Short mmCIF file of C-alpha atoms in Angstrom, two decimals:
data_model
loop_
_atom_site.label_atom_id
_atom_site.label_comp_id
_atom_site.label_asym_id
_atom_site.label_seq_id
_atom_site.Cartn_x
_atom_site.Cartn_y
_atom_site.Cartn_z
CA UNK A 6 -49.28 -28.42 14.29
CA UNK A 7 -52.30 -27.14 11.94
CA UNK A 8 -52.88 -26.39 8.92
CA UNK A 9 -52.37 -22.64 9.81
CA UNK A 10 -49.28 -22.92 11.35
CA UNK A 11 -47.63 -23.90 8.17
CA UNK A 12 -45.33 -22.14 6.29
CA UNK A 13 -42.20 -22.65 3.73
CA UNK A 14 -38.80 -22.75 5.21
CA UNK A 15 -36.37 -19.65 5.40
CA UNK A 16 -34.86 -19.12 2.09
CA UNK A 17 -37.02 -21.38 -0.07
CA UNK A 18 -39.80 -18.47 -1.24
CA UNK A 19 -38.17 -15.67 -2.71
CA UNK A 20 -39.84 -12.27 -3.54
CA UNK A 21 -40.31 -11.31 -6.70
CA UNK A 22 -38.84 -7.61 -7.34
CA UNK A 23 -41.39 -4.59 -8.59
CA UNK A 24 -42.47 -5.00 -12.26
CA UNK A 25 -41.96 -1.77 -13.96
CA UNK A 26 -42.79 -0.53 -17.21
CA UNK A 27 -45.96 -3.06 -17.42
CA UNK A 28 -48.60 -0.70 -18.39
CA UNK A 29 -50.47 2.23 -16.71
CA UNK A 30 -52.73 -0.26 -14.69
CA UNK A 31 -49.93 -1.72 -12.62
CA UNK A 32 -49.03 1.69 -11.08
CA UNK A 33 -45.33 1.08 -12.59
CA UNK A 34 -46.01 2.67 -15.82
CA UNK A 35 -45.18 5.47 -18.21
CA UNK A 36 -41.78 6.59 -17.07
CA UNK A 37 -41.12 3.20 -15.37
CA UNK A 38 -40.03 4.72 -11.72
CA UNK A 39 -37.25 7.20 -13.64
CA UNK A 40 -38.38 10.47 -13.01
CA UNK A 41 -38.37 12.72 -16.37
CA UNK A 42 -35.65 13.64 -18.78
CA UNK A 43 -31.94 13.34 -18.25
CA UNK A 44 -28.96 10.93 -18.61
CA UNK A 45 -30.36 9.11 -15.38
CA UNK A 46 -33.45 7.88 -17.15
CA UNK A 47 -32.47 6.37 -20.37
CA UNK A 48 -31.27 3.21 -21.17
CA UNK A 49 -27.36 2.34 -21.16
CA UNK A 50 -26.52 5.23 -18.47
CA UNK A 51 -23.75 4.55 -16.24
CA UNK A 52 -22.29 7.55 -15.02
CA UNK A 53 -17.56 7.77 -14.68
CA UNK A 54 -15.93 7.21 -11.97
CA UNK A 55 -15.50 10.38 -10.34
CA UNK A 56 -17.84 12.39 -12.26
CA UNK A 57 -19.40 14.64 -10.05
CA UNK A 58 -22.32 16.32 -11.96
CA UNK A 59 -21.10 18.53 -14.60
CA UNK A 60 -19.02 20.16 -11.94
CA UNK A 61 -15.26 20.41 -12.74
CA UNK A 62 -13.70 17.02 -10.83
CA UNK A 63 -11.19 17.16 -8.15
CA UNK A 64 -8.40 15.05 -10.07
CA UNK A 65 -8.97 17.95 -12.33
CA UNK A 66 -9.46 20.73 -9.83
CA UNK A 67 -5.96 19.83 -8.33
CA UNK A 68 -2.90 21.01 -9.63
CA UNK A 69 -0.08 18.41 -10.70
CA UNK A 70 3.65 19.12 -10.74
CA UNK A 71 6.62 17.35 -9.98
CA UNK A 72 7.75 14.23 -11.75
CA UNK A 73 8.28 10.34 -10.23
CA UNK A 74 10.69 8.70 -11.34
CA UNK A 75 9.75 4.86 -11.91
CA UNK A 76 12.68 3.66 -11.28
CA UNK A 77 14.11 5.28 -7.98
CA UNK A 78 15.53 2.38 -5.57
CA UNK A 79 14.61 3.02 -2.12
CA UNK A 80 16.76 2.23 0.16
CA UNK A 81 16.14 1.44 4.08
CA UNK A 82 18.90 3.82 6.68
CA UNK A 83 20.47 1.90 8.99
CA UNK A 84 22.81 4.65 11.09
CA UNK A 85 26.52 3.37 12.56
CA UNK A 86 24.51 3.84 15.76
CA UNK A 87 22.35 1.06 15.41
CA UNK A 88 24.81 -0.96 14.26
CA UNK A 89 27.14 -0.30 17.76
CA UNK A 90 23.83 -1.49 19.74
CA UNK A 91 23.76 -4.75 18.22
CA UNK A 92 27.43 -5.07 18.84
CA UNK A 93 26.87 -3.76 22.46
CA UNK A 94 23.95 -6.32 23.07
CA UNK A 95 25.84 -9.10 22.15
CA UNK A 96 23.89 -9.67 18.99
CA UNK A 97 26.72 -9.27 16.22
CA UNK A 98 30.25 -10.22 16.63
CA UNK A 99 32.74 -9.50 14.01
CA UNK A 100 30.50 -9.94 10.75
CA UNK A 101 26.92 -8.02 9.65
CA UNK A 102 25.05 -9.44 6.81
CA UNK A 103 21.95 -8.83 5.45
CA UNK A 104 20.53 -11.82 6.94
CA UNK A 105 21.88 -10.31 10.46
CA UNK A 106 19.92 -7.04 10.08
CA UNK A 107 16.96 -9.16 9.33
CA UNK A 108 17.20 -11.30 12.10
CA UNK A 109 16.84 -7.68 14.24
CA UNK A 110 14.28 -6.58 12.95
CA UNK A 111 16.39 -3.31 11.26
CA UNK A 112 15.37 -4.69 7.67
CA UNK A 113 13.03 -6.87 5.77
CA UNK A 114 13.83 -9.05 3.79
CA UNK A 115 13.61 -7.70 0.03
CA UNK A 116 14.64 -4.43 1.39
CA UNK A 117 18.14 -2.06 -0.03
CA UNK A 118 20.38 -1.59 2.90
CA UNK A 119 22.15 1.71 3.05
CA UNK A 120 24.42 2.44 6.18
CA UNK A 121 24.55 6.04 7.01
CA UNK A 122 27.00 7.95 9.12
CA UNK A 123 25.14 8.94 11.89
CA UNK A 124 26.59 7.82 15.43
CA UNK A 125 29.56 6.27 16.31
CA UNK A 126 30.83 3.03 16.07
CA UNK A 127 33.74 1.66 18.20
CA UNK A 128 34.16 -2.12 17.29
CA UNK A 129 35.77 -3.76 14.40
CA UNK A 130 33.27 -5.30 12.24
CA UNK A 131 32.86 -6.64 8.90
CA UNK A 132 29.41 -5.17 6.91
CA UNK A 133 28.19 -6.21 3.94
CA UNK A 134 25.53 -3.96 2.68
CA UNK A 135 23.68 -2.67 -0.51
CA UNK A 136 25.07 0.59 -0.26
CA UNK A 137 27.25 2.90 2.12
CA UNK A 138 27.61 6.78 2.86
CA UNK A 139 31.32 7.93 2.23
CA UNK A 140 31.06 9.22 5.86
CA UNK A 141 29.69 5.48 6.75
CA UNK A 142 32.53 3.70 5.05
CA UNK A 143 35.31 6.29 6.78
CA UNK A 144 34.15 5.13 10.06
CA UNK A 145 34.03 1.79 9.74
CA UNK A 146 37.79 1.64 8.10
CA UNK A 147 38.97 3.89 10.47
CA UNK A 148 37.68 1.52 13.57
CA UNK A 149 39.39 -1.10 11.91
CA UNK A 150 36.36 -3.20 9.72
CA UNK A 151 35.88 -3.78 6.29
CA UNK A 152 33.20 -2.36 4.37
CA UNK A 153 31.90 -4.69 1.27
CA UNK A 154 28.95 -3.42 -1.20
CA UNK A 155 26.77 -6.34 -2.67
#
């Protein structure tokens, strides 16, 4: 080791950034690296979000229509279908809960449960659901189960 070989550690010198506005004689002068005129090169500019130039912006370019309602529920469709493949893989007996649904991966767990009336269902069986279609309900009364709304 020499004295040439020495240097400070990674980290510990840190570069100073360019002066500007410091006179003529630094080469950083006069309009301070800001170009002339315009919003860009005066003090306090910050530009909107979105703002694209003058040019009319797309959230305003884009037509809106339509309304949302805040406070639609959404419900998740479970079809009678489904619920005759759990019974046929052995998963459900004679009662489906919420929790059972869950368990199978057909619903999360802060999820509305609405049974629709799609397929057919053959086995007797107890649901106890959010929600049911009329069609839904029919076909579980008529195979002889019990449909219960929370």
């Amino acid at each position: 080791m020499d004295l040439n070989n020495l240097k400070p550690a990674d980290g510990a010198v840190h570069k100073e950034g360019k002066r500007v506005g410091r006179g003529e004689g630094s080469g950083k002068g006069g309009t301070s690296t800001r170009g002339h005129k315009g919003a860009k090169s005066r003090s306090g500019y910050s530009k909107k979000i979105g703002f694209e130039g003058g040019q009319m912006p797309l959230q305003r370019r884009v037509p809106k229509f339509g309304f949302t309602n805040m406070n639609r529920k959404e419900y998740t469709g479970i079809n009678l279908g489904r619920l005759q493949e759990l019974v046929d893989k052995g998963a459900v007996k004679k009662e489906v809960t919420l929790e059972t649904l869950i368990e199978n991966g057909l619903a999360h767990k802060n999820d509305l449960v609405k049974i629709l009336g799609d397929g057919e269902l053959k086995a007797s069986l107890k649901v106890s659901v959010h929600k049911f279609t009329a069609s839904a309900k029919a076909a579980i009364e008529s195979a002889g189960g019990e449909a219960i709304s929370l």
